[in-house]
Amino acid sequence: HLEGDQCLKQVARTMSEVIQRPGDCIARYGGEEFAAILPETDSDGAIHVAMEIAASIAALARPHAFSPVSAHVTVSIGIASIVPRKEQKKPEKLIGMADQALYLAKNQGRNRWCVAGDSDTP
């Protein structure tokens, strides 16, 4: 468990280095899940951030001996966005959309990002 905790801390630190704008927020959301809140960011901007996060985590080259995907730690990312005032979605709905996109990324082989409602993401 100590190694896993250290890995999660390193991932959180790395994500915090990528997500630095005022108002942006990164938080641990579950066991090994994190949520990033990026106000004033559309899907394209969130994809850019996701790609930066994935590249930064990959650059750590942190060994992951039991991964079926890679010899190193990787991330799967689910993206969801709304335009306030145009879309009346509750925060729980947005989180659910991101969660569905995350599980789609995991089911498509992990080490990738997916956008809620978009089946053609890498």
mmCIF file of C-alpha atoms in Angstrom:
data_model
loop_
_atom_site.group_PDB
_atom_site.id
_atom_site.type_symbol
_atom_site.label_atom_id
_atom_site.label_comp_id
_atom_site.label_asym_id
_atom_site.label_seq_id
_atom_site.Cartn_x
_atom_site.Cartn_y
_atom_site.Cartn_z
ATOM 1 C CA HIS A 1 0.000 0.000 0.000
ATOM 2 C CA LEU A 2 2.884 2.381 0.697
ATOM 3 C CA GLU A 3 4.105 2.165 -2.901
ATOM 4 C CA GLY A 4 0.582 2.793 -4.200
ATOM 5 C CA ASP A 5 0.148 5.800 -1.903
ATOM 6 C CA GLN A 6 3.466 7.240 -3.066
ATOM 7 C CA CYS A 7 2.427 6.709 -6.681
ATOM 8 C CA LEU A 8 -0.903 8.494 -6.122
ATOM 9 C CA LYS A 9 0.895 11.421 -4.484
ATOM 10 C CA GLN A 10 3.307 11.663 -7.412
ATOM 11 C CA VAL A 11 0.427 11.556 -9.906
ATOM 12 C CA ALA A 12 -1.422 14.272 -7.947
ATOM 13 C CA ARG A 13 1.694 16.463 -7.840
ATOM 14 C CA THR A 14 2.246 16.000 -11.553
ATOM 15 C CA MET A 15 -1.366 16.851 -12.367
ATOM 16 C CA SER A 16 -1.125 19.942 -10.151
ATOM 17 C CA GLU A 17 1.913 21.076 -12.137
ATOM 18 C CA VAL A 18 -0.145 20.886 -15.341
ATOM 19 C CA ILE A 19 -3.321 22.423 -13.912
ATOM 20 C CA GLN A 20 -2.223 25.803 -12.576
ATOM 21 C CA ARG A 21 -4.674 28.486 -13.722
ATOM 22 C CA PRO A 22 -6.470 30.461 -11.021
ATOM 23 C CA GLY A 23 -9.808 28.778 -10.404
ATOM 24 C CA ASP A 24 -8.722 25.361 -11.691
ATOM 25 C CA CYS A 25 -8.958 22.573 -9.137
ATOM 26 C CA ILE A 26 -7.637 19.026 -8.910
ATOM 27 C CA ALA A 27 -8.898 16.636 -6.238
ATOM 28 C CA ARG A 28 -8.804 12.954 -5.468
ATOM 29 C CA TYR A 29 -12.255 11.644 -6.294
ATOM 30 C CA GLY A 30 -12.033 7.963 -5.427
ATOM 31 C CA GLY A 31 -9.532 5.230 -4.729
ATOM 32 C CA GLU A 32 -7.296 5.963 -7.681
ATOM 33 C CA GLU A 33 -9.427 8.560 -9.440
ATOM 34 C CA PHE A 34 -8.957 12.307 -9.605
ATOM 35 C CA ALA A 35 -11.280 15.049 -10.787
ATOM 36 C CA ALA A 36 -10.111 18.234 -12.475
ATOM 37 C CA ILE A 37 -12.465 21.198 -12.535
ATOM 38 C CA LEU A 38 -11.481 23.597 -15.317
ATOM 39 C CA PRO A 39 -13.802 26.624 -15.386
ATOM 40 C CA GLU A 40 -14.057 28.535 -18.661
ATOM 41 C CA THR A 41 -12.656 25.522 -20.535
ATOM 42 C CA ASP A 42 -14.413 23.881 -23.473
ATOM 43 C CA SER A 43 -13.922 20.284 -24.632
ATOM 44 C CA ASP A 44 -10.974 21.220 -26.862
ATOM 45 C CA GLY A 45 -9.243 22.933 -23.945
ATOM 46 C CA ALA A 46 -9.942 19.958 -21.687
ATOM 47 C CA ILE A 47 -8.518 17.611 -24.322
ATOM 48 C CA HIS A 48 -5.362 19.737 -24.434
ATOM 49 C CA VAL A 49 -5.051 19.509 -20.637
ATOM 50 C CA ALA A 50 -5.709 15.741 -20.744
ATOM 51 C CA MET A 51 -2.943 15.282 -23.304
ATOM 52 C CA GLU A 52 -0.543 17.333 -21.163
ATOM 53 C CA ILE A 53 -1.424 15.295 -18.081
ATOM 54 C CA ALA A 54 -0.970 11.989 -19.923
ATOM 55 C CA ALA A 55 2.394 13.100 -21.339
ATOM 56 C CA SER A 56 3.581 14.329 -17.932
ATOM 57 C CA ILE A 57 2.592 11.067 -16.238
ATOM 58 C CA ALA A 58 4.281 9.055 -19.002
ATOM 59 C CA ALA A 59 7.441 11.155 -18.595
ATOM 60 C CA LEU A 60 7.657 10.035 -14.966
ATOM 61 C CA ALA A 61 8.381 6.516 -16.250
ATOM 62 C CA ARG A 62 7.211 5.198 -12.888
ATOM 63 C CA PRO A 63 7.384 1.386 -13.036
ATOM 64 C CA HIS A 64 4.111 -0.549 -12.860
ATOM 65 C CA ALA A 65 5.063 -4.212 -12.983
ATOM 66 C CA PHE A 66 1.511 -5.566 -12.813
ATOM 67 C CA SER A 67 -0.112 -3.378 -15.462
ATOM 68 C CA PRO A 68 -1.615 -5.186 -18.463
ATOM 69 C CA VAL A 69 -1.136 -1.983 -20.500
ATOM 70 C CA SER A 70 2.380 -0.710 -19.900
ATOM 71 C CA ALA A 71 5.485 -1.328 -17.844
ATOM 72 C CA HIS A 72 4.964 2.192 -16.464
ATOM 73 C CA VAL A 73 2.097 4.043 -14.807
ATOM 74 C CA THR A 74 -0.366 5.501 -17.313
ATOM 75 C CA VAL A 75 -3.649 7.394 -17.002
ATOM 76 C CA SER A 76 -7.116 6.961 -18.441
ATOM 77 C CA ILE A 77 -9.076 10.211 -18.616
ATOM 78 C CA GLY A 78 -12.780 10.933 -19.017
ATOM 79 C CA ILE A 79 -13.760 14.401 -20.242
ATOM 80 C CA ALA A 80 -17.120 16.142 -19.966
ATOM 81 C CA SER A 81 -17.946 19.804 -20.423
ATOM 82 C CA ILE A 82 -20.938 22.092 -20.388
ATOM 83 C CA VAL A 83 -21.615 25.690 -21.275
ATOM 84 C CA PRO A 84 -23.385 27.197 -18.270
ATOM 85 C CA ARG A 85 -26.551 29.129 -19.029
ATOM 86 C CA LYS A 86 -26.970 27.204 -22.301
ATOM 87 C CA GLU A 87 -27.072 23.750 -20.731
ATOM 88 C CA GLN A 88 -28.893 23.235 -17.467
ATOM 89 C CA LYS A 89 -27.033 20.191 -16.174
ATOM 90 C CA LYS A 90 -26.576 19.578 -12.494
ATOM 91 C CA PRO A 91 -22.995 19.009 -11.268
ATOM 92 C CA GLU A 92 -23.865 15.361 -10.560
ATOM 93 C CA LYS A 93 -24.830 14.890 -14.217
ATOM 94 C CA LEU A 94 -21.530 16.387 -15.406
ATOM 95 C CA ILE A 95 -19.572 14.135 -13.054
ATOM 96 C CA GLY A 96 -21.573 11.137 -14.280
ATOM 97 C CA MET A 97 -20.771 12.038 -17.889
ATOM 98 C CA ALA A 98 -17.050 12.305 -17.092
ATOM 99 C CA ASP A 99 -17.212 8.995 -15.216
ATOM 100 C CA GLN A 100 -18.821 7.269 -18.214
ATOM 101 C CA ALA A 101 -16.110 8.682 -20.480
ATOM 102 C CA LEU A 102 -13.447 7.460 -18.036
ATOM 103 C CA TYR A 103 -14.811 3.921 -18.077
ATOM 104 C CA LEU A 104 -15.033 4.045 -21.858
ATOM 105 C CA ALA A 105 -11.330 4.972 -21.940
ATOM 106 C CA LYS A 106 -10.545 2.074 -19.620
ATOM 107 C CA ASN A 107 -12.647 -0.359 -21.659
ATOM 108 C CA GLN A 108 -10.947 0.751 -24.879
ATOM 109 C CA GLY A 109 -7.585 -0.346 -23.537
ATOM 110 C CA ARG A 110 -6.587 2.303 -20.985
ATOM 111 C CA ASN A 111 -3.777 4.844 -21.372
ATOM 112 C CA ARG A 112 -6.068 7.209 -23.309
ATOM 113 C CA TRP A 113 -8.717 9.897 -22.962
ATOM 114 C CA CYS A 114 -12.351 9.885 -24.058
ATOM 115 C CA VAL A 115 -14.886 12.688 -24.283
ATOM 116 C CA ALA A 116 -18.435 12.130 -23.030
ATOM 117 C CA GLY A 117 -20.700 11.541 -26.010
ATOM 118 C CA ASP A 118 -17.814 11.121 -28.477
ATOM 119 C CA SER A 119 -16.997 7.576 -29.581
ATOM 120 C CA ASP A 120 -14.158 8.586 -31.929
ATOM 121 C CA THR A 121 -11.575 9.739 -29.390
ATOM 122 C CA PRO A 122 -8.112 8.136 -29.290
#
